[in-house]
Amino acid sequence: AQSVAQPEDQVNVAEGNPLTVKCTYSVSGNPYLFWYVQYPNRGLQFLLKYITGDNLVKGSYGFEAEFNKSQTSFHLKKPSALVSDSALYFCAVRLYGSSNTGKLIFGQGTTLQVKP
Amino acid sequence: GAGVSQSPRYKVTKRGQDVALRCDPISGHVSLYWYRQALGQGPEFLTYFNYEAQQDKSGLPNDRFSAERPEGSISTLTIQRTEQRDSAMYRCASSSGQAWNTEAFFGQGTRLTVV
């Protein structure tokens, strides 16, 4: 069965420090990987995606993520955290193939807390 | 529209009543998804439409749940004879085309509370 794991419920980091939010996946085919962010009382907002090509992908608000096929991971990173980055982050995987309808499988979410 | 619009934003209903949740996707988006998100969990897939065709309803939990998208645009998710366990955030998303590499855009969701 396909699944996505975000092993940390919460990540705490000081403003200005680098941040990492972890994500691992388990799929039987070729994965397309996504990160979404959810601010309070807001919908899910797309951050970035990995489809193919360079393992390091860059997205919105200075975020980037590194795809590691051997470790089946897609960790979200940012070199310097801002207090405004504090939010709930979701990793998701979409399966490729004609038998799949493109549905996203989400992880449980990781709360990022950036302290001044 | 500029984004995915869902209505109502909040719905409180009594157990046993039927509810209808509406989703207005981004104009021109052919793919539409419904997800359900319990508190503290990630969204879980319910159903998928390609234009007006419901191509995947494998995530609908039981036959009290149904969805339609009759003209390939606005979609309605209906829950009949609601139960307290149906309480959750219901999210709609749309994406352009059927390409698996396109990102889905989500609405703000409908918070359903069954009392």
GROMACS .gro file of N, CA and C in nm, chain A residues 3 27 41 50-51 55 65 76 80 100 103 110-111:
model
   39
    3SER      N    1   0.202   0.492   0.099
    3SER     CA    2   0.191   0.570   0.222
    3SER      C    3   0.297   0.679   0.225
   27VAL      N    4   0.591   0.371  -0.209
   27VAL     CA    5   0.503   0.350  -0.324
   27VAL      C    6   0.559   0.239  -0.411
   41ASN      N    7  -0.694   2.864   0.956
   41ASN     CA    8  -0.815   2.912   0.888
   41ASN      C    9  -0.793   2.940   0.739
   50TYR      N   10   0.823   1.762  -0.686
   50TYR     CA   11   0.927   1.690  -0.760
   50TYR      C   12   0.858   1.601  -0.861
   51ILE      N   13   0.898   1.618  -0.986
   51ILE     CA   14   0.843   1.534  -1.093
   51ILE      C   15   0.954   1.447  -1.151
   55ASN      N   16   1.736   1.655  -0.831
   55ASN     CA   17   1.682   1.606  -0.704
   55ASN      C   18   1.647   1.720  -0.609
   65ALA      N   19   1.327   2.138  -0.152
   65ALA     CA   20   1.316   2.001  -0.103
   65ALA      C   21   1.410   1.913  -0.184
   76LEU      N   22   1.176   1.867   0.332
   76LEU     CA   23   1.157   2.010   0.304
   76LEU      C   24   1.261   2.090   0.381
   80SER      N   25   1.706   2.973   0.604
   80SER     CA   26   1.691   3.067   0.714
   80SER      C   27   1.542   3.084   0.744
  100ASN      N   28  -0.419   0.510  -1.233
  100ASN     CA   29  -0.435   0.596  -1.116
  100ASN      C   30  -0.503   0.726  -1.156
  103LYS      N   31  -0.485   1.087  -0.748
  103LYS     CA   32  -0.517   1.129  -0.612
  103LYS      C   33  -0.388   1.142  -0.531
  110THR      N   34   0.323   1.805   0.981
  110THR     CA   35   0.423   1.847   1.081
  110THR      C   36   0.401   1.994   1.110
  111THR      N   37   0.387   2.026   1.238
  111THR     CA   38   0.373   2.166   1.277
  111THR      C   39   0.511   2.227   1.292
   0.00000   0.00000   0.00000
